[in-house]
Coordinates of C-alpha atoms and ligand atoms in Angstrom, one line a residue:
M10 CA -50.8 -47.4 20.9
D11 CA -51.2 -50.0 18.2
T12 CA -52.2 -48.5 15.0
Q13 CA -54.3 -50.7 12.4
W14 CA -53.8 -50.3 8.7
F15 CA -56.6 -50.9 6.5
K16 CA -56.3 -50.9 2.8
I17 CA -59.8 -50.5 1.3
E18 CA -60.3 -50.1 -2.2
S19 CA -64.1 -50.0 -2.6
A20 CA -67.1 -49.7 -0.4
S21 CA -68.1 -53.3 -1.0
E22 CA -65.3 -54.4 1.2
R23 CA -67.9 -54.8 4.0
E24 CA -65.9 -56.6 6.6
K25 CA -63.1 -54.0 6.7
I26 CA -65.5 -51.2 6.6
E27 CA -67.2 -52.7 9.6
R28 CA -64.1 -53.1 11.5
A29 CA -63.0 -49.5 10.7
A30 CA -66.5 -48.2 11.6
A31 CA -66.4 -50.1 14.9
I32 CA -63.2 -48.0 15.9
L33 CA -65.3 -44.8 15.5
R34 CA -68.3 -46.2 17.4
R35 CA -66.3 -47.2 20.4
G36 CA -64.7 -43.7 20.5
G37 CA -61.4 -44.4 18.7
L38 CA -59.5 -42.3 16.3
L39 CA -59.5 -43.4 12.7
A40 CA -57.7 -41.6 9.8
I41 CA -60.0 -41.5 6.7
P42 CA -59.4 -40.8 3.1
T43 CA -61.4 -38.0 1.4
E44 CA -61.3 -36.4 -2.1
T45 CA -59.5 -33.2 -0.6
V46 CA -57.0 -34.6 2.0
Y47 CA -57.0 -37.2 4.6
G48 CA -59.0 -36.6 7.9
L49 CA -58.5 -37.7 11.5
G50 CA -61.9 -38.8 12.4
A51 CA -63.7 -39.5 15.5
D52 CA -67.3 -39.8 16.7
G53 CA -68.2 -36.0 16.6
L54 CA -70.9 -36.4 19.2
N55 CA -68.5 -38.0 21.6
E56 CA -66.6 -35.4 23.8
E57 CA -64.0 -37.7 24.9
A58 CA -63.2 -39.0 21.4
V59 CA -63.1 -35.5 20.0
L60 CA -60.6 -34.4 22.8
H61 CA -58.3 -37.2 21.5
I62 CA -58.3 -35.7 18.0
F63 CA -57.0 -32.4 19.5
E64 CA -54.4 -34.3 21.6
A65 CA -53.1 -36.4 18.6
K66 CA -52.8 -33.5 16.3
G67 CA -51.4 -31.0 19.0
R68 CA -54.3 -28.7 17.7
P69 CA -55.4 -25.7 19.8
Q70 CA -58.8 -26.4 21.5
D71 CA -60.6 -23.3 20.1
N72 CA -60.1 -24.5 16.4
P73 CA -63.5 -26.1 15.5
L74 CA -63.9 -29.5 13.6
I75 CA -65.8 -30.3 10.7
L76 CA -68.8 -32.9 10.8
H77 CA -68.6 -35.4 7.8
I78 CA -71.9 -37.0 7.0
P79 CA -72.8 -39.4 4.2
N80 CA -75.6 -37.3 2.6
A81 CA -77.8 -34.1 3.0
D82 CA -80.6 -36.0 4.8
W83 CA -78.3 -35.9 7.9
L84 CA -78.0 -32.1 8.0
D85 CA -81.1 -31.6 10.1
R86 CA -80.1 -34.0 12.6
Y87 CA -77.3 -31.7 13.7
C88 CA -78.1 -28.4 12.3
A89 CA -81.0 -25.8 13.2
E90 CA -82.6 -23.5 10.8
V91 CA -81.1 -24.9 7.8
P92 CA -81.6 -22.4 5.0
Q93 CA -82.9 -23.5 1.5
A94 CA -79.5 -22.3 0.2
A95 CA -77.8 -25.3 1.9
Y96 CA -79.9 -27.7 0.4
R97 CA -79.3 -26.2 -3.1
L98 CA -75.6 -26.2 -2.6
A99 CA -75.9 -29.8 -1.4
E100 CA -77.9 -30.9 -4.3
K101 CA -75.4 -29.4 -6.7
F102 CA -72.0 -29.9 -5.0
W103 CA -72.3 -32.9 -2.4
P104 CA -70.7 -35.2 -2.3
G105 CA -67.7 -32.9 -3.0
P106 CA -65.3 -30.3 -1.6
L107 CA -67.7 -27.9 0.1
T108 CA -68.1 -27.4 3.8
M109 CA -71.1 -25.3 5.0
I110 CA -71.1 -23.4 8.2
L111 CA -74.8 -23.7 9.8
K112 CA -76.3 -23.1 13.2
K113 CA -75.6 -26.2 15.5
K114 CA -78.3 -28.1 17.4
P115 CA -77.6 -28.7 21.1
N116 CA -76.6 -32.3 20.3
V117 CA -73.4 -31.3 18.8
P118 CA -70.9 -30.7 21.8
L119 CA -69.1 -27.4 22.1
R120 CA -65.9 -29.4 22.3
T121 CA -66.6 -30.2 18.6
T122 CA -67.2 -26.7 17.5
G123 CA -64.4 -25.1 19.5
G124 CA -67.2 -23.3 21.7
L125 CA -69.1 -21.8 18.6
D126 CA -72.7 -22.1 18.3
T127 CA -72.2 -22.9 14.5
V128 CA -70.9 -26.2 12.9
G129 CA -69.2 -27.0 9.7
M130 CA -70.9 -29.8 7.7
R131 CA -69.4 -31.8 4.8
C132 CA -70.3 -34.7 2.7
P133 CA -67.0 -36.1 1.3
D134 CA -66.8 -37.4 -2.2
H135 CA -65.1 -40.9 -1.1
A136 CA -67.3 -43.7 -1.4
V137 CA -65.3 -45.9 1.2
T138 CA -65.4 -43.0 3.8
R139 CA -69.1 -42.6 3.2
A140 CA -69.8 -46.1 3.8
I141 CA -67.6 -46.1 7.1
I142 CA -69.6 -43.2 8.4
E143 CA -72.9 -44.8 7.5
C144 CA -71.9 -48.1 9.1
A145 CA -70.8 -46.1 12.3
G146 CA -74.1 -44.4 12.3
V147 CA -72.3 -41.1 13.8
P148 CA -71.3 -38.0 12.2
V149 CA -67.4 -37.8 11.9
A150 CA -65.6 -34.9 13.3
A151 CA -62.3 -34.9 11.1
P152 CA -59.7 -32.3 10.8
S153 CA -57.0 -32.9 8.3
A154 CA -54.8 -35.7 9.4
N155 CA -51.5 -33.8 9.7
T156 CA -49.8 -32.8 13.0
S157 CA -51.1 -29.3 13.6
G158 CA -49.2 -26.6 11.5
R159 CA -47.7 -29.2 9.0
P160 CA -48.9 -29.3 5.4
S161 CA -52.0 -31.5 5.1
C162 CA -51.7 -35.2 4.1
T163 CA -52.8 -36.1 0.5
N164 CA -52.0 -39.9 0.9
A165 CA -51.9 -42.5 3.5
E166 CA -48.2 -42.7 3.8
D167 CA -48.1 -39.0 4.9
V168 CA -50.6 -40.0 7.6
R169 CA -48.4 -42.8 8.8
E170 CA -45.5 -40.2 9.1
D171 CA -47.4 -37.9 11.3
M172 CA -49.9 -40.2 13.2
W173 CA -48.4 -43.7 13.6
G174 CA -48.8 -44.9 17.1
K175 CA -51.0 -42.1 18.0
I176 CA -54.3 -43.3 16.7
D177 CA -56.1 -46.6 16.4
G178 CA -56.4 -47.0 12.7
I179 CA -55.5 -45.6 9.2
V180 CA -57.6 -46.2 6.2
D181 CA -55.6 -46.2 3.0
G182 CA -58.0 -45.3 0.3
G183 CA -55.4 -44.1 -2.2
A184 CA -54.3 -40.7 -3.2
C185 CA -56.6 -37.8 -2.8
E186 CA -57.9 -36.5 -6.0
V187 CA -58.3 -32.8 -5.2
G188 CA -55.4 -32.3 -3.0
V189 CA -56.5 -29.1 -1.3
E190 CA -59.2 -28.9 1.5
S191 CA -62.8 -28.3 1.0
T192 CA -64.1 -24.8 0.3
I193 CA -65.8 -23.3 3.5
I194 CA -68.8 -21.1 3.0
D195 CA -70.5 -19.5 6.1
L196 CA -74.2 -19.7 5.4
T197 CA -75.2 -18.1 8.8
V198 CA -74.4 -14.4 7.6
T199 CA -75.7 -12.3 4.7
P200 CA -74.4 -12.2 2.2
P201 CA -72.7 -15.8 2.6
Q202 CA -68.9 -15.6 3.2
L203 CA -66.1 -17.7 2.0
L204 CA -64.0 -18.5 5.0
R205 CA -61.5 -20.8 3.1
P206 CA -60.9 -21.1 -0.7
G207 CA -60.7 -24.9 -1.5
G208 CA -61.6 -27.7 -3.8
L209 CA -64.7 -26.1 -5.1
P210 CA -64.1 -22.7 -7.0
L211 CA -65.5 -19.5 -5.6
E212 CA -67.0 -18.9 -9.0
D213 CA -69.1 -22.0 -8.7
L214 CA -70.5 -20.9 -5.3
R215 CA -71.4 -17.4 -6.7
A216 CA -73.1 -19.0 -9.7
V217 CA -75.7 -20.6 -7.2
L218 CA -75.7 -18.1 -4.5
G219 CA -75.1 -14.7 -6.1
E220 CA -73.1 -12.4 -3.9
V221 CA -70.5 -14.0 -1.7
S222 CA -68.2 -12.0 0.4
V223 CA -64.6 -13.2 1.1
D224 CA -63.2 -13.1 4.7
R225 CA -60.2 -10.9 5.0
A226 CA -58.0 -13.8 6.5
V227 CA -58.0 -15.5 3.1
T228 CA -56.0 -12.9 1.3
Q229 CA -54.1 -11.1 4.1
K230 CA -52.0 -11.7 7.1
M231 CA -54.1 -11.1 10.3
S232 CA -52.7 -8.5 12.5
D233 CA -52.2 -9.3 16.3
G234 CA -55.6 -9.6 18.0
E235 CA -57.6 -9.6 14.6
K236 CA -60.0 -12.6 14.6
P237 CA -60.7 -14.5 11.3
R238 CA -64.1 -16.1 11.2
A239 CA -62.8 -19.6 10.7
P240 CA -60.5 -19.8 13.8
G241 CA -58.1 -22.2 12.1
M242 CA -57.2 -19.4 9.6
K243 CA -55.3 -17.5 12.1
Y244 CA -52.6 -20.1 12.6
R245 CA -49.4 -20.2 10.5
H246 CA -50.5 -23.0 8.5
Y247 CA -49.2 -25.5 6.0
A248 CA -45.8 -24.3 7.0
P249 CA -42.7 -26.3 6.0
K250 CA -39.7 -25.9 8.2
A251 CA -37.8 -23.6 5.6
S252 CA -38.9 -20.1 5.0
V253 CA -41.1 -19.5 1.9
T254 CA -41.3 -16.6 -0.6
V255 CA -44.1 -16.8 -3.0
V256 CA -43.7 -15.1 -6.4
T257 CA -46.9 -13.9 -8.2
G258 CA -47.3 -12.5 -11.8
R259 CA -47.2 -14.0 -15.1
A260 CA -45.5 -17.4 -15.1
R261 CA -42.7 -16.6 -17.3
A262 CA -41.9 -13.4 -15.7
S263 CA -42.0 -15.1 -12.2
A264 CA -39.6 -17.9 -13.6
R265 CA -37.3 -15.1 -14.9
Y266 CA -37.4 -13.4 -11.6
L267 CA -36.6 -16.6 -9.6
L268 CA -33.6 -17.2 -11.8
T269 CA -32.3 -13.8 -11.0
H270 CA -33.2 -13.8 -7.2
I271 CA -32.7 -17.1 -5.5
S272 CA -29.6 -17.9 -3.6
E273 CA -27.4 -21.1 -4.3
G274 CA -29.1 -24.0 -2.4
A275 CA -32.6 -22.6 -2.3
G276 CA -35.4 -25.1 -3.0
V277 CA -37.9 -24.0 -5.6
I278 CA -41.5 -24.9 -6.4
V279 CA -42.3 -24.2 -10.0
F280 CA -44.6 -24.9 -12.8
D281 CA -43.5 -27.9 -14.8
E282 CA -42.4 -25.9 -17.8
F283 CA -39.7 -24.2 -15.9
A284 CA -38.4 -27.2 -13.8
D285 CA -35.4 -27.7 -16.1
L286 CA -34.1 -24.1 -15.7
F287 CA -33.0 -24.7 -12.1
P288 CA -30.4 -27.5 -12.1
G289 CA -28.3 -27.6 -9.0
H290 CA -31.4 -26.7 -6.9
I291 CA -33.9 -29.0 -5.4
V292 CA -37.0 -28.5 -7.5
H293 CA -40.5 -29.6 -6.8
K294 CA -43.0 -29.4 -9.7
L295 CA -46.3 -27.9 -9.0
G296 CA -48.1 -28.9 -12.2
G297 CA -48.3 -27.3 -15.6
M298 CA -48.7 -23.6 -15.6
H299 CA -52.3 -23.8 -16.8
D300 CA -53.1 -27.0 -15.0
K301 CA -54.6 -25.9 -11.8
K302 CA -56.1 -29.2 -11.0
A303 CA -52.6 -30.7 -11.1
Q304 CA -51.3 -27.7 -9.0
A305 CA -54.0 -28.4 -6.2
Q306 CA -53.0 -32.2 -6.2
N307 CA -49.3 -31.3 -5.8
V308 CA -49.1 -28.1 -3.6
F309 CA -49.1 -29.8 -0.2
D310 CA -46.7 -32.6 -1.4
A311 CA -44.4 -29.7 -2.6
L312 CA -44.4 -28.1 0.7
R313 CA -44.0 -31.2 2.7
T314 CA -41.1 -32.7 0.7
F315 CA -38.7 -29.9 1.5
D316 CA -38.9 -30.9 5.2
S317 CA -36.9 -33.9 4.6
T318 CA -34.1 -31.8 3.0
D319 CA -31.7 -29.1 4.6
V320 CA -33.1 -26.4 2.3
T321 CA -33.6 -23.3 4.5
E322 CA -35.3 -21.2 1.8
I323 CA -38.1 -22.0 -0.7
W324 CA -39.2 -20.0 -3.6
A325 CA -42.5 -20.8 -5.1
Q326 CA -44.3 -19.7 -8.4
C327 CA -47.9 -19.1 -7.7
P328 CA -51.0 -19.3 -10.1
D329 CA -53.5 -16.4 -10.4
A330 CA -56.6 -16.6 -8.2
A331 CA -59.2 -17.9 -10.8
G332 CA -60.8 -21.2 -10.3
L333 CA -58.7 -23.6 -8.1
G334 CA -56.0 -21.1 -8.4
F335 CA -57.5 -19.4 -5.3
A336 CA -57.1 -22.4 -3.1
V337 CA -53.6 -23.2 -4.5
S338 CA -52.4 -19.6 -4.1
N339 CA -54.0 -19.2 -0.7
R340 CA -52.1 -22.5 0.6
L341 CA -48.8 -21.2 -0.8
K342 CA -49.2 -17.7 0.5
K343 CA -50.1 -19.1 4.1
A344 CA -47.1 -21.3 4.0
A345 CA -45.1 -18.2 3.3
G346 CA -46.9 -16.1 6.0
F347 CA -48.0 -13.9 3.2
H348 CA -44.5 -13.2 2.2
C349 CA -45.0 -12.4 -1.5
V350 CA -43.4 -10.6 -4.3
D351 CA -45.5 -9.5 -7.1
V352 CA -43.4 -9.3 -10.4
P353 CA -44.8 -6.6 -12.7
D354 CA -44.0 -7.5 -16.3
E355 CA -44.8 -6.0 -19.6
T356 CA -41.8 -7.4 -21.5
I357 CA -42.5 -9.8 -24.2
V358 CA -39.8 -12.4 -24.9
I359 CA -39.7 -14.1 -28.3
G360 CA -37.6 -17.1 -28.9
I361 CA -36.1 -17.2 -32.3
T362 CA -34.6 -20.3 -33.9
G363 CA -34.2 -22.0 -37.4
G364 CA -31.4 -23.6 -39.6
T365 CA -28.8 -21.9 -41.4
G366 CA -29.7 -19.9 -44.4
A367 CA -33.4 -19.7 -43.7
G368 CA -33.3 -15.9 -42.9
K369 CA -33.3 -15.7 -39.0
T370 CA -31.1 -12.7 -39.3
T371 CA -33.6 -10.6 -41.2
L372 CA -36.2 -11.2 -38.6
L373 CA -33.8 -10.2 -35.8
E374 CA -33.0 -7.1 -37.7
I375 CA -36.6 -6.2 -38.0
L376 CA -37.3 -6.6 -34.4
E377 CA -34.2 -4.7 -33.4
K378 CA -35.1 -1.8 -35.6
N379 CA -38.4 -1.8 -33.7
G380 CA -36.7 -1.3 -30.5
A381 CA -36.4 -4.9 -29.3
L382 CA -33.2 -6.0 -27.4
I383 CA -31.7 -9.1 -29.0
L384 CA -29.9 -11.5 -26.9
D385 CA -27.7 -13.7 -29.0
C386 CA -27.3 -16.8 -26.8
D387 CA -24.1 -18.1 -28.4
A388 CA -22.5 -14.5 -27.8
V389 CA -23.6 -14.4 -24.3
Y390 CA -22.1 -17.8 -23.6
H391 CA -18.8 -16.6 -25.1
E392 CA -18.8 -13.5 -22.9
M393 CA -19.7 -15.5 -20.1
L394 CA -16.6 -17.8 -20.6
H395 CA -14.6 -14.6 -20.1
S396 CA -16.3 -12.9 -17.2
D397 CA -18.7 -15.3 -15.4
E398 CA -16.7 -16.9 -12.5
A399 CA -19.5 -19.4 -11.7
L400 CA -19.4 -20.8 -15.4
R401 CA -15.7 -20.7 -15.4
G402 CA -15.5 -22.5 -12.2
A403 CA -17.8 -25.3 -13.3
I404 CA -15.9 -25.8 -16.6
R405 CA -12.5 -25.9 -14.6
A406 CA -14.0 -28.4 -12.0
S407 CA -15.0 -30.7 -14.9
F408 CA -12.3 -30.4 -17.6
G409 CA -9.3 -29.1 -15.7
D410 CA -7.7 -25.8 -16.4
V411 CA -8.5 -24.9 -19.9
F412 CA -8.0 -21.3 -19.5
D413 CA -4.7 -19.6 -20.6
Q414 CA -2.4 -17.1 -18.6
N415 CA -4.7 -14.2 -19.6
G416 CA -7.7 -16.0 -18.3
A417 CA -9.0 -16.5 -21.7
L418 CA -10.6 -19.9 -22.7
D419 CA -8.3 -22.2 -24.8
R420 CA -10.8 -23.3 -27.2
Q421 CA -8.7 -25.8 -28.8
K422 CA -7.8 -27.4 -25.4
L423 CA -11.4 -27.7 -24.5
G424 CA -12.5 -28.8 -28.0
N425 CA -9.7 -31.7 -27.8
I426 CA -11.4 -32.9 -24.5
V427 CA -14.9 -32.7 -25.3
F428 CA -15.4 -33.3 -29.1
G429 CA -15.5 -37.0 -29.9
D430 CA -16.6 -37.9 -26.3
Q431 CA -20.3 -37.9 -26.2
E432 CA -20.4 -37.9 -22.3
K433 CA -18.1 -35.0 -22.0
L434 CA -20.1 -33.1 -24.5
R435 CA -23.2 -33.7 -22.6
R436 CA -21.5 -32.6 -19.5
L437 CA -20.4 -29.3 -21.1
D438 CA -24.1 -28.9 -22.4
A439 CA -25.3 -29.3 -18.9
I440 CA -23.0 -26.7 -17.5
V441 CA -23.8 -24.1 -20.0
H442 CA -27.4 -24.9 -19.5
E443 CA -27.0 -24.5 -15.8
H444 CA -25.6 -21.1 -16.1
L445 CA -27.0 -19.5 -19.3
P446 CA -30.7 -18.9 -18.4
R447 CA -29.6 -17.0 -15.1
E448 CA -27.4 -14.7 -17.2
L449 CA -30.1 -14.2 -19.8
S450 CA -32.6 -13.5 -17.1
H451 CA -30.2 -10.8 -15.6
R452 CA -30.0 -9.2 -18.9
M453 CA -33.6 -9.2 -19.6
A454 CA -34.3 -7.7 -16.1
K455 CA -31.8 -4.9 -16.7
S456 CA -33.3 -4.0 -20.0
D457 CA -36.3 -1.7 -20.4
A458 CA -36.9 -2.8 -24.0
P459 CA -40.6 -3.7 -24.5
T460 CA -39.6 -6.8 -26.5
I461 CA -36.7 -9.0 -26.2
G462 CA -35.7 -11.5 -29.0
L463 CA -33.8 -14.6 -27.8
D464 CA -31.7 -15.8 -30.6
A465 CA -30.5 -19.4 -30.0
I466 CA -30.1 -22.2 -32.7
K467 CA -30.8 -24.8 -29.8
L468 CA -33.6 -22.7 -28.3
I469 CA -35.8 -25.9 -27.8
E470 CA -33.2 -28.5 -27.1
S471 CA -31.6 -26.3 -24.3
G472 CA -34.9 -25.6 -22.6
L473 CA -34.3 -21.7 -23.3
S474 CA -37.9 -21.7 -24.7
A475 CA -39.2 -21.8 -21.3
L476 CA -38.2 -18.3 -20.8
C477 CA -40.0 -17.1 -23.9
D478 CA -43.5 -16.1 -24.3
T479 CA -43.6 -17.4 -27.7
T480 CA -41.1 -19.2 -30.1
I481 CA -40.8 -18.6 -33.7
A482 CA -38.8 -21.0 -36.2
V483 CA -37.6 -19.3 -39.5
T484 CA -37.3 -21.8 -42.2
A485 CA -37.0 -21.9 -45.9
P486 CA -37.1 -24.4 -48.6
E487 CA -34.0 -26.4 -49.1
E488 CA -33.0 -25.2 -52.5
V489 CA -33.4 -21.6 -51.3
R490 CA -31.2 -22.1 -48.3
V491 CA -28.4 -23.8 -50.4
R492 CA -28.3 -20.9 -52.8
R493 CA -28.0 -18.5 -49.9
I494 CA -25.3 -20.4 -48.0
M495 CA -23.3 -20.9 -51.1
K496 CA -23.3 -17.3 -51.9
R497 CA -22.8 -16.1 -48.2
D498 CA -20.0 -18.5 -47.2
G499 CA -18.6 -19.4 -50.7
I500 CA -18.9 -23.0 -50.3
S501 CA -19.9 -25.9 -52.7
E502 CA -23.4 -27.1 -53.1
A503 CA -22.6 -30.5 -51.7
Y504 CA -21.2 -28.9 -48.6
A505 CA -24.1 -26.5 -48.2
L506 CA -26.4 -29.5 -48.5
S507 CA -24.6 -31.5 -45.9
R508 CA -24.7 -28.7 -43.5
I509 CA -28.4 -28.1 -43.9
R510 CA -29.2 -31.9 -43.6
A511 CA -27.3 -32.2 -40.3
Q512 CA -29.7 -29.7 -38.7
K513 CA -33.4 -30.2 -37.5
D514 CA -35.9 -30.5 -40.3
D515 CA -39.0 -28.4 -40.9
V516 CA -41.3 -31.0 -39.5
W517 CA -39.4 -30.8 -36.2
F518 CA -39.6 -27.1 -35.9
E519 CA -43.3 -27.3 -36.8
E520 CA -43.8 -29.6 -34.1
N521 CA -41.8 -27.8 -31.4
C522 CA -42.2 -24.1 -32.1
D523 CA -45.4 -22.0 -31.6
H524 CA -44.9 -20.4 -35.1
M525 CA -43.2 -21.1 -38.4
I526 CA -42.2 -18.4 -40.7
I527 CA -41.4 -19.8 -44.2
N528 CA -39.1 -17.4 -45.9
N529 CA -39.1 -18.3 -49.6
Y530 CA -39.0 -14.9 -51.1
T531 CA -36.5 -14.1 -53.7
T532 CA -36.0 -10.4 -53.1
S533 CA -35.0 -9.3 -49.7
S534 CA -37.7 -6.5 -49.6
E535 CA -40.5 -9.1 -50.4
A536 CA -38.8 -11.3 -47.5
K537 CA -39.0 -8.4 -45.1
E538 CA -42.5 -7.5 -45.9
N539 CA -43.6 -11.1 -45.3
I540 CA -41.8 -11.3 -41.9
R541 CA -43.3 -8.0 -41.0
K542 CA -46.9 -9.1 -41.6
R543 CA -46.3 -12.4 -39.7
L544 CA -44.7 -10.6 -36.8
N545 CA -47.6 -8.2 -36.5
I546 CA -50.0 -11.1 -36.3
I547 CA -48.0 -12.8 -33.6
F548 CA -47.7 -9.7 -31.6
M549 CA -51.5 -9.3 -31.8
Q550 CA -52.1 -12.9 -30.5
L551 CA -49.5 -12.3 -27.7
K552 CA -51.5 -9.2 -26.5
E553 CA -54.6 -11.0 -26.4
E554 CA -53.2 -13.9 -24.6
K555 CA -51.8 -11.3 -22.0
Q556 CA -55.1 -9.7 -21.7
N557 CA -56.5 -13.1 -21.0
G558 CA -54.0 -13.5 -18.1
R559 CA -51.9 -16.3 -19.6
Ligands
TXA613 O1 -61.4 -30.8 3.2 C1 -61.5 -30.7 4.3 O2 -62.3 -29.9 4.7 C2 -60.7 -31.7 5.3 C3 -61.1 -32.9 5.0 C4 -60.5 -34.0 6.2 O3 -62.5 -33.1 5.2 N1 -60.9 -31.2 6.7 C5 -60.2 -30.0 7.1 O4 -60.4 -29.9 8.4 O5 -59.5 -29.4 6.4 P1 -59.4 -28.8 9.3 O6 -59.8 -29.0 10.6 O7 -58.1 -28.9 9.1 O8 -59.9 -27.4 8.8 C6 -61.2 -26.9 9.1 C7 -61.3 -25.4 9.1 C8 -60.6 -24.7 10.2 O9 -59.9 -23.6 9.7 C9 -61.7 -24.3 11.2 O10 -61.3 -23.2 11.9 C10 -62.9 -24.0 10.3 O11 -62.7 -25.1 9.4 N2 -64.2 -24.3 10.9 C11 -64.7 -25.4 11.3 N3 -65.9 -25.3 12.0 C12 -66.1 -23.9 11.8 C13 -67.2 -23.0 12.3 N4 -68.2 -23.6 13.0 N5 -67.2 -21.7 12.0 C14 -66.0 -21.3 11.4 N6 -64.9 -22.1 10.8 C15 -65.0 -23.4 11.2
MG614 MG1 -56.1 -28.5 8.4

């Protein structure tokens, strides 16, 4: 079959809209953009046309389709006994990512509703698609435009991949803004029941409807023979070819868990903040850890892209269930067949950095006295040079045999190779960066200390700050640092100054760290008192953030 491609940017492109609408009117199949995902549309009153949707998608016949209409005035053409609540919801949320299940009228064929006496109604927030439906003059039955079982399509190119040659036309109306399908609410039961979390948060529905129950199929795997109320929820959905494990819990904790549990060659789906921690893996970013809108936009793309790789195992970080997080986590969990790990985590990780002579050591001592585990990144790296075969192998592969007969690193040999050669130095940094976070995460996981201090001069530059709940830079005025270093290392003022000026300045730390502690006290007891006070405040803030689920 020839598939026509319509690029339509606005509802005023009448000629194209009429040609697209004509496909629907004559019983053809037309992929249409919506704000959620692309739909595979046909005249919902035409049984023959609807049958073709099921065939093109390879969709089971008992899985009902949603009818798309251009406005709420069309509701009573196809629905019986429409409750007031439906109009209230339409008024507030249409056009938008909400599908309402209502009693159907006899003019809606059972073929469309999978044999049910109810029908899903939705008014999509996409002006081009509404114009096409209005022009066609028929309600458009449209499931998501993916091949059945695959993740939904959020742009026209994905539709091309699944549907080219199988349908009459594809309307390219740009990328979908929401990225997950509509929220489905069943208004034929009391209290109303959420059948699928989606682009409209459950909290918004409850604000209008009061009590709303949630179908079990949303949060749990259905056992054999058990029937979800939305027939589509029983299928293993959105599934990429590789097996998926979803990791829930605080974002930083789940990142640390991934670092210690994934196998070589595993693909990962992580929040943007953690993407750099997984060099050597195929990484797909889900969006910022607090940006659920971006996560919803990215989730299907993330699941789909692994299908073109030979990754056999995918690990995914997962947001909490508030707001759009409910839909994002539901899609990830369904892709995983509800194979989830919840990472309990009470540990607080504090990243500590700062220039020489500023007083970082005093802060570390205070933390340690209070039961914290201190991980000195430089020391860990040197231990790894001795004992970590993966790191040693990577260094050997890049720089030749720089280890002596006893297996110890010949520092001079390595130094001669990398110093003075920017490219090689960068490569060594990259190797360290690839292996250090994994080892640090292992050590954090093994420890039962309530607090962990991660001490790293290049905390920010190395990306290790992603492992930390908060970061603190300790600084001090230049003259104070000069005096301290001169005394400590027995060096000249000029040399002390040159060392300090080769490091990042206070403005840089201020911009890149969560907290600054300025340590300009002359006596050590005053300095300690000041640091203690500041730490107390920082800990209080962290506790509050944790309680708010961040
Ligand atoms: O955002 C969306 O809703 C997208 C776009 C294209 O509008 N459409 C979509 O359709 O996601 P589909 O077919 O992939 O998913 C529809 C879901 C299925 O799980 C189906 O079982 C359920 O809605 N459904 C449809 N009619 C129903 C009904 N009368 N009762 C219960 N569940 C119904
Ligand atoms: Mg679907």
